Every structure is written in structure tokens, then in C-alpha cells.
Amino acid sequence: MDMPSALVLVARAIGAALVMGIGSVAPALGEGNAVCKALEGIARQPEASSELRTTMILGCAITESTGIYSLIIALLLLFVFRG
Amino acid sequence: MDNLDIGTGAKVYFRISLFNGAMAIDVTQTTISLFAVSILLIILGIVCGRGLTKRPGKKQVLVEKGVSALYNLVETTMGKHNAKYAPYIGTLFLSSLFGSLIGLTKIFRSTTADLMVVLGWALVTTALCWYEGIRNNGFFKWLKGFAEPIVFILPINIISEVAQPIAMAFRHFGNIAGGGVLMSIVYAALAALSTMVFKGLPATIASVMPPVFQIGIPAVLSLYFDLFSSLIQAFVFSLLTMVYISTNNPPPAPGSRVVKQAEKKAKRKAEKEAAKAAKTAKAAKTAPV
């Protein structure tokens, strides 16, 4: 492997790692916050738990999509992009 | 990292060319698994729907419980007037769940690990949303709805309309494909670990030694990435479909377009029936007794 393609390979690996590392922080915080509030709600009103759970899962899924976008970028970097 | 097969997408088995090669259909691993899932679900449907009786047996009680749970979910999320969507939602949920789980067999590839499958489902959702929006508001009022409350918001609304199916598809695809990539990385790492550990053994034993670390350890991860993630994503996808459709089809308010149309239809039907009744009465009168 010559030097330029090796550099591209390194850049791809580091880029994918950075994308996943930084990109997973925000959704993790957001989802933790959502689950925290939902648990508080369930503890206060256990009879509303089924509705809260459904809404929480929906909210988590939507929050998660930013993390999924970074995963897509990481996959593109690793498997599709060939410099 | 290039020897992991999941990142490269579904393999093409063969290619059917149409119109003298002007168009070609690739038969990929996904196509085969989609057909396998369809056949599985058809057989399941036939077996479950067979021999229904007034006094239900064990199997029928189970199936009825599932179906009524589905209808309950649809009616609580979308409202009673949207109960007609329950069969579609159930089909979507089951084909998503089975499509993700069929990857566990290792014979078939997960159908939902292919972007085109979930993008297709998401576009069906968008089409249904548009259909309901047009049915509720009329075409021009529906178009005008994009520019409300002020005209400047039009590009944002159009972008969010386009982003909705893309986000939905990428969410499902990313979860399943990402789980698959992670599992194959874990398998590769464990295989490397076992060759490293057994390197000290004599060459004849080391060459026939299976990668023992691959036994048991990936099962814990597989429980989350394959089983739990598949279930949650199938649920989330059908839930999002329900929410998007029901926001475009609110419960019929008195005086709204849908109610007016239904009233007009009922009136026309009543008139027709009255005319028919009058005709038969006339015929009975004139007929010789």
C-alpha cells in the first residue's frame, strides 16, 4: 500500500471513530433525559404508565435518529467511500 | 474491515433483463428473504385463521388476543375512525419484525438491513398521509396548508415533508444494519482472540481448533442488537406510521369536508332507494293481480 492510500485509510478510520464518538453523545443525553422524566411521571402516576411508555419509546426513537445519522456517515466512511 | 460482508450490502444472485436489456432487475439476497418472509407470513396467516369456531380453542384464543391488542393499539393511537388501518399496521409490524429476525437464521439476510425495503415502506406512509390530507381538505386547501401560517415557512414545510420518509427509513435501516455490523465486528474480534490464545499449541491442534470464544459470548450482545432492537424498531416504525397518518386524518368534526361528503352520499343513496321503492310500488299496482 502506497503512502497516499494509506493516509486515506487512516483518515477514514479516524473520521468514522470521531463521527460515532461525538455523534452518540447528544442522543444519549437526550434519551437519558426523556427516560428520566418518563420514570418520574410513572412514579407519580402509575396508572398512566402504558401511555407514558408508548410516548417515551416514540420520543426516544425520534431522538435517536441524530445518532443514527452519524452511524450512517460512519458506515459510508468505512465501507462505501474509497479515496 | 473490508472482509465484513454486511457493509457491502446485499449480494446480487442473478439479474433479470427486461425489454431487450433496457431495464434490469437484480435478484439479491434481500429479494429472496423478502419472498421467504412473505411465504412465512402467508402460511402463518392461513394456519392461524383456519377452523375458527364459536367456542374458541387454545390457538384461537391466542390469535384473538393478538388481533384485539392490535386493534386496541390502533384505536387508542389513531382514534376509532381510523380502525380501518389496523390490518395494514399489523402487516407492517409483522413483516418488519420477521424481516429483521430472519437474519438470525444466517441463511437469509435481514430484509430491513437493506435501505430500499424500509424506504419503500416509508414512502407508502407518506402516500397515505397525502391521500388522507387531500381527502380531508380538498386538493388546493391541502396545498395551501404548506404555506400556513405565513408564506415564509413554505420551504421549511417542504423540507420537513421530504425529510419525514428519509428519517423514518434511515432510523430503521441504521438500527438493524448497525447492529449487524457490530455483531460481525464482535465475531471477527473473538475469532482473532481465539487464534491468538491457541497460537502456543502445536500447529496440528491449533489448525483444527474451532474459535471457542465465539461460543456463548456473542449471545448476550445478540439478545440486544438482534432481538430487542428488531422488536423496538418494528414497533417504532408502525407507531410512527400511525401517528403521521392520524395527524393528517383527525376525527371527523361536524361541518368538515369528510362529514359533508358522507352526508351527501347518504342522501343520494336514500333518494335512490326511495325512487326504487316508488318504482316497485308502481309496478305492483299496475301488475295484474
mmCIF file of C-alpha atoms in Angstrom:
data_model
loop_
_atom_site.group_PDB
_atom_site.id
_atom_site.type_symbol
_atom_site.label_atom_id
_atom_site.label_comp_id
_atom_site.label_asym_id
_atom_site.label_seq_id
_atom_site.Cartn_x
_atom_site.Cartn_y
_atom_site.Cartn_z
ATOM 1 C CA MET A 1 0.000 0.000 0.000
ATOM 2 C CA ASP A 2 1.466 3.310 -1.051
ATOM 3 C CA MET A 3 1.548 6.360 1.177
ATOM 4 C CA PRO A 4 -1.456 8.408 -0.111
ATOM 5 C CA SER A 5 -3.926 5.497 0.016
ATOM 6 C CA ALA A 6 -2.650 4.571 3.462
ATOM 7 C CA LEU A 7 -3.291 8.140 4.563
ATOM 8 C CA VAL A 8 -6.815 7.968 3.155
ATOM 9 C CA LEU A 9 -7.421 4.713 5.016
ATOM 10 C CA VAL A 10 -6.233 6.284 8.270
ATOM 11 C CA ALA A 11 -8.393 9.341 7.655
ATOM 12 C CA ARG A 12 -11.412 7.119 7.003
ATOM 13 C CA ALA A 13 -10.894 5.166 10.211
ATOM 14 C CA ILE A 14 -10.297 8.246 12.351
ATOM 15 C CA GLY A 15 -13.220 10.054 10.747
ATOM 16 C CA ALA A 16 -15.586 7.152 11.403
ATOM 17 C CA ALA A 17 -14.412 6.898 15.008
ATOM 18 C CA LEU A 18 -14.852 10.643 15.566
ATOM 19 C CA VAL A 19 -18.289 10.665 13.951
ATOM 20 C CA MET A 20 -19.526 7.829 16.144
ATOM 21 C CA GLY A 21 -17.824 9.113 19.300
ATOM 22 C CA ILE A 22 -19.060 12.690 19.103
ATOM 23 C CA GLY A 23 -22.332 11.905 17.383
ATOM 24 C CA SER A 24 -23.516 9.451 20.017
ATOM 25 C CA VAL A 25 -23.146 11.874 22.950
ATOM 26 C CA ALA A 26 -26.120 14.100 22.169
ATOM 27 C CA PRO A 27 -28.739 11.374 21.566
ATOM 28 C CA ALA A 28 -27.528 9.529 24.667
ATOM 29 C CA LEU A 29 -28.024 12.631 26.805
ATOM 30 C CA GLY A 30 -31.380 13.365 25.218
ATOM 31 C CA GLU A 31 -32.674 9.825 25.592
ATOM 32 C CA GLY A 32 -31.479 9.632 29.184
ATOM 33 C CA ASN A 33 -33.344 12.829 29.917
ATOM 34 C CA ALA A 34 -36.501 11.527 28.242
ATOM 35 C CA VAL A 35 -36.425 8.218 30.134
ATOM 36 C CA CYS A 36 -35.706 10.075 33.406
ATOM 37 C CA LYS A 37 -38.752 12.286 33.007
ATOM 38 C CA ALA A 38 -40.935 9.357 31.935
ATOM 39 C CA LEU A 39 -39.862 7.394 35.036
ATOM 40 C CA GLU A 40 -40.706 10.375 37.223
ATOM 41 C CA GLY A 41 -44.108 10.532 35.580
ATOM 42 C CA ILE A 42 -44.695 6.797 36.064
ATOM 43 C CA ALA A 43 -43.636 7.017 39.718
ATOM 44 C CA ARG A 44 -46.074 9.847 40.280
ATOM 45 C CA GLN A 45 -48.936 8.319 38.302
ATOM 46 C CA PRO A 46 -48.525 4.555 37.879
ATOM 47 C CA GLU A 47 -51.926 4.233 36.194
ATOM 48 C CA ALA A 48 -50.691 6.308 33.222
ATOM 49 C CA SER A 49 -47.666 4.043 32.714
ATOM 50 C CA SER A 50 -48.761 2.355 29.464
ATOM 51 C CA GLU A 51 -49.437 5.640 27.704
ATOM 52 C CA LEU A 52 -46.212 7.160 29.043
ATOM 53 C CA ARG A 53 -44.231 4.142 27.886
ATOM 54 C CA THR A 54 -45.573 4.357 24.333
ATOM 55 C CA THR A 55 -44.872 8.065 24.103
ATOM 56 C CA MET A 56 -41.425 7.602 25.634
ATOM 57 C CA ILE A 57 -40.441 4.923 23.112
ATOM 58 C CA LEU A 58 -41.667 7.143 20.286
ATOM 59 C CA GLY A 59 -39.713 10.121 21.623
ATOM 60 C CA CYS A 60 -36.615 8.003 22.148
ATOM 61 C CA ALA A 61 -36.825 6.739 18.568
ATOM 62 C CA ILE A 62 -37.067 10.257 17.210
ATOM 63 C CA THR A 63 -34.233 11.462 19.440
ATOM 64 C CA GLU A 64 -32.148 8.534 18.346
ATOM 65 C CA SER A 65 -32.303 9.496 14.681
ATOM 66 C CA THR A 66 -29.448 12.026 15.036
ATOM 67 C CA GLY A 67 -27.278 9.222 16.383
ATOM 68 C CA ILE A 68 -28.398 7.016 13.502
ATOM 69 C CA TYR A 69 -27.407 9.698 11.005
ATOM 70 C CA SER A 70 -23.892 9.701 12.430
ATOM 71 C CA LEU A 71 -23.878 5.900 12.210
ATOM 72 C CA ILE A 72 -24.816 6.153 8.525
ATOM 73 C CA ILE A 73 -21.951 8.591 7.947
ATOM 74 C CA ALA A 74 -19.569 6.242 9.751
ATOM 75 C CA LEU A 75 -20.755 3.289 7.636
ATOM 76 C CA LEU A 76 -20.352 5.350 4.468
ATOM 77 C CA LEU A 77 -16.828 6.294 5.500
ATOM 78 C CA LEU A 78 -15.866 2.725 6.320
ATOM 79 C CA PHE A 79 -17.484 0.748 3.521
ATOM 80 C CA VAL A 80 -18.528 2.991 0.639
ATOM 81 C CA PHE A 81 -16.071 5.855 0.386
ATOM 82 C CA ARG A 82 -12.835 4.790 -1.286
ATOM 83 C CA GLY A 83 -10.449 7.654 -1.882
ATOM 84 C CA MET B 1 -12.509 -4.123 7.663
ATOM 85 C CA ASP B 2 -13.171 -4.922 4.027
ATOM 86 C CA ASN B 3 -13.922 -8.580 4.635
ATOM 87 C CA LEU B 4 -17.095 -7.896 6.621
ATOM 88 C CA ASP B 5 -19.901 -8.794 4.269
ATOM 89 C CA ILE B 6 -22.659 -6.706 5.860
ATOM 90 C CA GLY B 7 -21.182 -3.325 4.985
ATOM 91 C CA THR B 8 -21.093 -4.074 1.302
ATOM 92 C CA GLY B 9 -24.846 -4.519 1.035
ATOM 93 C CA ALA B 10 -26.877 -7.422 -0.263
ATOM 94 C CA LYS B 11 -25.188 -9.712 -2.784
ATOM 95 C CA VAL B 12 -26.704 -9.923 -6.251
ATOM 96 C CA TYR B 13 -27.520 -13.526 -7.134
ATOM 97 C CA PHE B 14 -28.585 -13.007 -10.738
ATOM 98 C CA ARG B 15 -30.057 -10.374 -12.965
ATOM 99 C CA ILE B 16 -33.282 -10.467 -14.992
ATOM 100 C CA SER B 17 -33.137 -8.183 -18.007
ATOM 101 C CA LEU B 18 -36.319 -6.759 -19.469
ATOM 102 C CA PHE B 19 -37.162 -5.019 -22.761
ATOM 103 C CA ASN B 20 -34.021 -6.233 -24.561
ATOM 104 C CA GLY B 21 -31.733 -5.097 -21.776
ATOM 105 C CA ALA B 22 -33.199 -1.617 -21.418
ATOM 106 C CA MET B 23 -34.139 -2.438 -17.847
ATOM 107 C CA ALA B 24 -32.738 -4.923 -15.384
ATOM 108 C CA ILE B 25 -33.997 -6.331 -12.124
ATOM 109 C CA ASP B 26 -31.371 -7.545 -9.696
ATOM 110 C CA VAL B 27 -32.364 -10.552 -7.650
ATOM 111 C CA THR B 28 -30.446 -10.002 -4.431
ATOM 112 C CA GLN B 29 -30.289 -11.651 -1.053
ATOM 113 C CA THR B 30 -32.922 -9.156 0.089
ATOM 114 C CA THR B 31 -35.339 -10.239 -2.641
ATOM 115 C CA ILE B 32 -35.005 -13.859 -1.616
ATOM 116 C CA SER B 33 -35.503 -13.055 2.069
ATOM 117 C CA LEU B 34 -38.490 -10.836 1.296
ATOM 118 C CA PHE B 35 -40.128 -13.728 -0.530
ATOM 119 C CA ALA B 36 -39.236 -16.054 2.348
ATOM 120 C CA VAL B 37 -40.809 -13.654 4.870
ATOM 121 C CA SER B 38 -43.923 -13.280 2.699
ATOM 122 C CA ILE B 39 -44.366 -17.040 2.361
ATOM 123 C CA LEU B 40 -43.787 -17.496 6.096
ATOM 124 C CA LEU B 41 -46.372 -14.853 6.983
ATOM 125 C CA ILE B 42 -48.897 -16.234 4.473
ATOM 126 C CA ILE B 43 -48.528 -19.720 5.966
ATOM 127 C CA LEU B 44 -48.821 -18.226 9.473
ATOM 128 C CA GLY B 45 -51.968 -16.367 8.450
ATOM 129 C CA ILE B 46 -53.553 -19.458 6.905
ATOM 130 C CA VAL B 47 -52.696 -21.645 9.902
ATOM 131 C CA CYS B 48 -53.931 -19.067 12.423
ATOM 132 C CA GLY B 49 -57.113 -18.222 10.542
ATOM 133 C CA ARG B 50 -58.174 -21.817 9.982
ATOM 134 C CA GLY B 51 -61.034 -23.640 11.692
ATOM 135 C CA LEU B 52 -62.438 -20.692 13.622
ATOM 136 C CA THR B 53 -65.278 -21.725 15.917
ATOM 137 C CA LYS B 54 -67.782 -20.032 18.199
ATOM 138 C CA ARG B 55 -66.176 -21.714 21.217
ATOM 139 C CA PRO B 56 -62.504 -20.862 20.718
ATOM 140 C CA GLY B 57 -59.773 -23.404 21.301
ATOM 141 C CA LYS B 58 -56.329 -22.626 22.735
ATOM 142 C CA LYS B 59 -54.865 -21.415 19.433
ATOM 143 C CA GLN B 60 -57.853 -19.266 18.575
ATOM 144 C CA VAL B 61 -57.796 -17.539 21.978
ATOM 145 C CA LEU B 62 -54.156 -16.616 21.455
ATOM 146 C CA VAL B 63 -54.748 -15.276 17.950
ATOM 147 C CA GLU B 64 -57.845 -13.342 19.020
ATOM 148 C CA LYS B 65 -55.887 -11.797 21.879
ATOM 149 C CA GLY B 66 -53.206 -10.619 19.467
ATOM 150 C CA VAL B 67 -55.657 -9.224 16.934
ATOM 151 C CA SER B 68 -57.692 -7.384 19.566
ATOM 152 C CA ALA B 69 -54.474 -5.980 21.085
ATOM 153 C CA LEU B 70 -53.566 -4.656 17.621
ATOM 154 C CA TYR B 71 -56.984 -3.067 17.148
ATOM 155 C CA ASN B 72 -56.810 -1.579 20.665
ATOM 156 C CA LEU B 73 -53.409 -0.047 19.958
ATOM 157 C CA VAL B 74 -54.558 1.412 16.636
ATOM 158 C CA GLU B 75 -57.763 2.792 18.150
ATOM 159 C CA THR B 76 -56.021 4.415 21.124
ATOM 160 C CA THR B 77 -53.265 5.932 18.961
ATOM 161 C CA MET B 78 -55.225 6.930 15.860
ATOM 162 C CA GLY B 79 -58.799 7.197 17.092
ATOM 163 C CA LYS B 80 -61.801 4.964 16.391
ATOM 164 C CA HIS B 81 -62.415 6.403 12.915
ATOM 165 C CA ASN B 82 -59.001 5.097 11.788
ATOM 166 C CA ALA B 83 -59.580 1.463 12.760
ATOM 167 C CA LYS B 84 -59.570 0.572 9.044
ATOM 168 C CA TYR B 85 -55.772 0.976 9.115
ATOM 169 C CA ALA B 86 -55.289 -1.798 11.695
ATOM 170 C CA PRO B 87 -54.679 -4.593 9.123
ATOM 171 C CA TYR B 88 -52.058 -2.506 7.324
ATOM 172 C CA ILE B 89 -50.308 -1.601 10.588
ATOM 173 C CA GLY B 90 -50.339 -5.246 11.668
ATOM 174 C CA THR B 91 -48.866 -6.344 8.343
ATOM 175 C CA LEU B 92 -46.184 -3.660 8.572
ATOM 176 C CA PHE B 93 -45.286 -4.655 12.125
ATOM 177 C CA LEU B 94 -45.116 -8.376 11.365
ATOM 178 C CA SER B 95 -43.145 -8.030 8.147
ATOM 179 C CA SER B 96 -40.704 -5.638 9.804
ATOM 180 C CA LEU B 97 -40.260 -7.900 12.835
ATOM 181 C CA PHE B 98 -39.905 -11.118 10.835
ATOM 182 C CA GLY B 99 -37.770 -9.356 8.249
ATOM 183 C CA SER B 100 -35.313 -8.310 10.946
ATOM 184 C CA LEU B 101 -35.394 -11.639 12.776
ATOM 185 C CA ILE B 102 -34.856 -13.732 9.639
ATOM 186 C CA GLY B 103 -31.247 -12.535 9.717
ATOM 187 C CA LEU B 104 -30.741 -14.723 12.795
ATOM 188 C CA THR B 105 -31.085 -17.854 10.673
ATOM 189 C CA LYS B 106 -27.827 -16.924 8.865
ATOM 190 C CA ILE B 107 -29.343 -18.468 5.716
ATOM 191 C CA PHE B 108 -31.245 -15.333 4.791
ATOM 192 C CA ARG B 109 -30.089 -11.736 5.150
ATOM 193 C CA SER B 110 -32.271 -9.352 7.180
ATOM 194 C CA THR B 111 -34.645 -7.610 4.790
ATOM 195 C CA THR B 112 -34.647 -4.435 6.872
ATOM 196 C CA ALA B 113 -30.847 -4.181 6.655
ATOM 197 C CA ASP B 114 -31.468 -3.016 3.077
ATOM 198 C CA LEU B 115 -32.343 0.665 2.809
ATOM 199 C CA MET B 116 -34.613 0.238 -0.208
ATOM 200 C CA VAL B 117 -37.073 -2.012 1.656
ATOM 201 C CA VAL B 118 -37.672 0.388 4.545
ATOM 202 C CA LEU B 119 -37.605 3.399 2.213
ATOM 203 C CA GLY B 120 -40.420 1.747 0.271
ATOM 204 C CA TRP B 121 -42.471 1.294 3.422
ATOM 205 C CA ALA B 122 -41.794 4.893 4.486
ATOM 206 C CA LEU B 123 -42.914 6.181 1.068
ATOM 207 C CA VAL B 124 -46.150 4.206 1.432
ATOM 208 C CA THR B 125 -46.696 6.025 4.729
ATOM 209 C CA THR B 126 -46.113 9.388 3.039
ATOM 210 C CA ALA B 127 -48.518 8.473 0.244
ATOM 211 C CA LEU B 128 -51.186 7.534 2.785
ATOM 212 C CA CYS B 129 -50.591 10.833 4.626
ATOM 213 C CA TRP B 130 -51.057 12.792 1.407
ATOM 214 C CA TYR B 131 -54.154 10.777 0.495
ATOM 215 C CA GLU B 132 -55.708 11.487 3.890
ATOM 216 C CA GLY B 133 -54.695 15.160 3.734
ATOM 217 C CA ILE B 134 -56.306 15.591 0.316
ATOM 218 C CA ARG B 135 -59.398 13.641 1.321
ATOM 219 C CA ASN B 136 -59.850 15.813 4.416
ATOM 220 C CA ASN B 137 -59.099 19.242 2.971
ATOM 221 C CA GLY B 138 -59.518 19.035 -0.770
ATOM 222 C CA PHE B 139 -56.507 19.303 -3.070
ATOM 223 C CA PHE B 140 -55.999 23.073 -3.148
ATOM 224 C CA LYS B 141 -56.644 23.622 0.543
ATOM 225 C CA TRP B 142 -54.162 20.827 1.265
ATOM 226 C CA LEU B 143 -51.532 22.521 -0.922
ATOM 227 C CA LYS B 144 -52.271 25.826 0.795
ATOM 228 C CA GLY B 145 -51.697 24.143 4.152
ATOM 229 C CA PHE B 146 -47.963 24.047 3.416
ATOM 230 C CA ALA B 147 -47.826 27.854 3.380
ATOM 231 C CA GLU B 148 -49.546 28.328 6.706
ATOM 232 C CA PRO B 149 -49.436 30.285 8.989
ATOM 233 C CA ILE B 150 -47.162 32.512 6.864
ATOM 234 C CA VAL B 151 -45.745 32.089 3.358
ATOM 235 C CA PHE B 152 -42.124 32.230 4.513
ATOM 236 C CA ILE B 153 -42.494 28.880 6.223
ATOM 237 C CA LEU B 154 -43.160 27.104 2.879
ATOM 238 C CA PRO B 155 -39.582 25.854 2.220
ATOM 239 C CA ILE B 156 -39.267 24.559 5.780
ATOM 240 C CA ASN B 157 -42.535 22.654 5.432
ATOM 241 C CA ILE B 158 -41.472 21.156 2.120
ATOM 242 C CA ILE B 159 -38.130 20.077 3.573
ATOM 243 C CA SER B 160 -39.796 18.502 6.582
ATOM 244 C CA GLU B 161 -42.231 16.703 4.274
ATOM 245 C CA VAL B 162 -39.314 15.254 2.275
ATOM 246 C CA ALA B 163 -37.261 14.506 5.392
ATOM 247 C CA GLN B 164 -40.020 12.503 7.043
ATOM 248 C CA PRO B 165 -39.784 9.299 4.955
ATOM 249 C CA ILE B 166 -35.987 9.593 4.750
ATOM 250 C CA ALA B 167 -35.642 9.912 8.517
ATOM 251 C CA MET B 168 -38.047 7.041 9.077
ATOM 252 C CA ALA B 169 -36.216 4.765 6.646
ATOM 253 C CA PHE B 170 -32.727 5.641 7.877
ATOM 254 C CA ARG B 171 -33.750 5.091 11.503
ATOM 255 C CA HIS B 172 -34.922 1.544 10.895
ATOM 256 C CA PHE B 173 -32.160 0.688 8.421
ATOM 257 C CA GLY B 174 -29.436 2.205 10.615
ATOM 258 C CA ASN B 175 -30.521 0.304 13.699
ATOM 259 C CA ILE B 176 -30.642 -3.096 12.018
ATOM 260 C CA ALA B 177 -27.605 -2.649 9.752
ATOM 261 C CA GLY B 178 -25.570 -1.060 12.553
ATOM 262 C CA GLY B 179 -26.410 -3.947 14.867
ATOM 263 C CA GLY B 180 -25.349 -6.372 12.133
ATOM 264 C CA VAL B 181 -22.031 -4.568 11.585
ATOM 265 C CA LEU B 182 -21.363 -4.514 15.317
ATOM 266 C CA MET B 183 -22.139 -8.229 15.659
ATOM 267 C CA SER B 184 -19.837 -9.146 12.779
ATOM 268 C CA ILE B 185 -17.062 -6.980 14.276
ATOM 269 C CA VAL B 186 -17.515 -8.806 17.598
ATOM 270 C CA TYR B 187 -17.361 -12.187 15.816
ATOM 271 C CA ALA B 188 -14.201 -11.188 13.936
ATOM 272 C CA ALA B 189 -12.583 -9.908 17.139
ATOM 273 C CA LEU B 190 -13.417 -13.098 19.035
ATOM 274 C CA ALA B 191 -12.045 -15.243 16.204
ATOM 275 C CA ALA B 192 -8.810 -13.223 16.279
ATOM 276 C CA LEU B 193 -8.672 -13.608 20.062
ATOM 277 C CA SER B 194 -9.027 -17.382 19.904
ATOM 278 C CA THR B 195 -6.331 -17.753 17.230
ATOM 279 C CA MET B 196 -4.068 -15.561 19.402
ATOM 280 C CA VAL B 197 -4.683 -17.656 22.521
ATOM 281 C CA PHE B 198 -4.217 -21.026 20.784
ATOM 282 C CA LYS B 199 -1.124 -19.981 18.895
ATOM 283 C CA GLY B 200 1.045 -21.589 21.587
ATOM 284 C CA LEU B 201 -0.405 -25.035 20.877
ATOM 285 C CA PRO B 202 1.214 -27.376 18.317
ATOM 286 C CA ALA B 203 0.302 -26.437 14.753
ATOM 287 C CA THR B 204 -1.758 -29.580 14.052
ATOM 288 C CA ILE B 205 -4.066 -28.944 17.028
ATOM 289 C CA ALA B 206 -4.261 -25.175 16.506
ATOM 290 C CA SER B 207 -5.354 -25.589 12.892
ATOM 291 C CA VAL B 208 -8.377 -27.760 13.753
ATOM 292 C CA MET B 209 -9.304 -25.861 16.942
ATOM 293 C CA PRO B 210 -12.601 -24.014 16.470
ATOM 294 C CA PRO B 211 -12.751 -20.357 17.588
ATOM 295 C CA VAL B 212 -14.048 -21.264 21.051
ATOM 296 C CA PHE B 213 -14.507 -17.672 22.225
ATOM 297 C CA GLN B 214 -17.263 -17.274 19.636
ATOM 298 C CA ILE B 215 -19.424 -19.671 21.667
ATOM 299 C CA GLY B 216 -21.782 -18.016 24.132
ATOM 300 C CA ILE B 217 -20.230 -14.557 24.412
ATOM 301 C CA PRO B 218 -21.949 -13.017 21.344
ATOM 302 C CA ALA B 219 -25.325 -14.364 22.519
ATOM 303 C CA VAL B 220 -25.609 -11.620 25.148
ATOM 304 C CA LEU B 221 -24.996 -8.896 22.573
ATOM 305 C CA SER B 222 -27.215 -10.636 20.039
ATOM 306 C CA LEU B 223 -30.068 -10.522 22.544
ATOM 307 C CA TYR B 224 -29.939 -6.730 22.440
ATOM 308 C CA PHE B 225 -28.870 -5.991 18.876
ATOM 309 C CA ASP B 226 -30.971 -8.621 17.141
ATOM 310 C CA LEU B 227 -33.988 -9.478 19.287
ATOM 311 C CA PHE B 228 -34.656 -6.303 21.296
ATOM 312 C CA SER B 229 -33.657 -3.861 18.572
ATOM 313 C CA SER B 230 -35.767 -5.657 15.945
ATOM 314 C CA LEU B 231 -38.825 -5.621 18.202
ATOM 315 C CA ILE B 232 -38.405 -1.962 19.189
ATOM 316 C CA GLN B 233 -37.765 -0.806 15.630
ATOM 317 C CA ALA B 234 -40.766 -2.702 14.258
ATOM 318 C CA PHE B 235 -42.904 -1.146 16.988
ATOM 319 C CA VAL B 236 -41.474 2.341 16.425
ATOM 320 C CA PHE B 237 -41.921 2.134 12.654
ATOM 321 C CA SER B 238 -45.575 1.131 12.910
ATOM 322 C CA LEU B 239 -46.175 3.661 15.705
ATOM 323 C CA LEU B 240 -44.691 6.478 13.612
ATOM 324 C CA THR B 241 -46.818 5.404 10.639
ATOM 325 C CA MET B 242 -49.903 5.543 12.856
ATOM 326 C CA VAL B 243 -49.006 8.975 14.259
ATOM 327 C CA TYR B 244 -48.244 10.501 10.853
ATOM 328 C CA ILE B 245 -51.430 9.167 9.274
ATOM 329 C CA SER B 246 -53.627 10.184 12.194
ATOM 330 C CA THR B 247 -52.308 13.767 12.206
ATOM 331 C CA ASN B 248 -53.489 14.004 8.587
ATOM 332 C CA ASN B 249 -56.812 12.362 9.376
ATOM 333 C CA PRO B 250 -58.247 13.978 12.523
ATOM 334 C CA PRO B 251 -61.576 12.742 13.939
ATOM 335 C CA PRO B 252 -64.402 13.957 11.682
ATOM 336 C CA ALA B 253 -65.758 17.213 13.077
ATOM 337 C CA PRO B 254 -69.342 18.283 12.269
ATOM 338 C CA GLY B 255 -69.340 20.529 9.204
ATOM 339 C CA SER B 256 -65.967 19.309 7.882
ATOM 340 C CA ARG B 257 -65.428 18.222 4.289
ATOM 341 C CA VAL B 258 -65.456 14.500 5.002
ATOM 342 C CA VAL B 259 -68.674 14.659 7.011
ATOM 343 C CA LYS B 260 -70.353 16.782 4.331
ATOM 344 C CA GLN B 261 -69.355 14.311 1.632
ATOM 345 C CA ALA B 262 -70.599 11.380 3.676
ATOM 346 C CA GLU B 263 -73.907 13.188 4.249
ATOM 347 C CA LYS B 264 -74.233 13.897 0.542
ATOM 348 C CA LYS B 265 -73.529 10.262 -0.267
ATOM 349 C CA ALA B 266 -76.065 9.047 2.292
ATOM 350 C CA LYS B 267 -78.644 11.476 0.941
ATOM 351 C CA ARG B 268 -78.069 10.328 -2.632
ATOM 352 C CA LYS B 269 -78.375 6.707 -1.542
ATOM 353 C CA ALA B 270 -81.605 7.423 0.319
ATOM 354 C CA GLU B 271 -83.023 9.207 -2.751
ATOM 355 C CA LYS B 272 -82.089 6.303 -4.979
ATOM 356 C CA GLU B 273 -83.703 3.827 -2.625
ATOM 357 C CA ALA B 274 -86.840 5.951 -2.389
ATOM 358 C CA ALA B 275 -87.023 6.087 -6.192
ATOM 359 C CA LYS B 276 -86.551 2.333 -6.389
ATOM 360 C CA ALA B 277 -89.261 1.732 -3.788
ATOM 361 C CA ALA B 278 -91.656 4.020 -5.662
ATOM 362 C CA LYS B 279 -90.926 2.158 -8.893
ATOM 363 C CA THR B 280 -91.583 -1.251 -7.379
ATOM 364 C CA ALA B 281 -94.757 0.052 -5.739
ATOM 365 C CA LYS B 282 -95.908 1.372 -9.106
ATOM 366 C CA ALA B 283 -95.069 -1.898 -10.787
ATOM 367 C CA ALA B 284 -97.011 -3.799 -8.152
ATOM 368 C CA LYS B 285 -100.004 -1.508 -8.652
ATOM 369 C CA THR B 286 -100.083 -1.848 -12.442
ATOM 370 C CA ALA B 287 -99.420 -5.558 -12.484
ATOM 371 C CA PRO B 288 -102.469 -7.732 -12.988
ATOM 372 C CA VAL B 289 -103.479 -9.435 -9.767
#
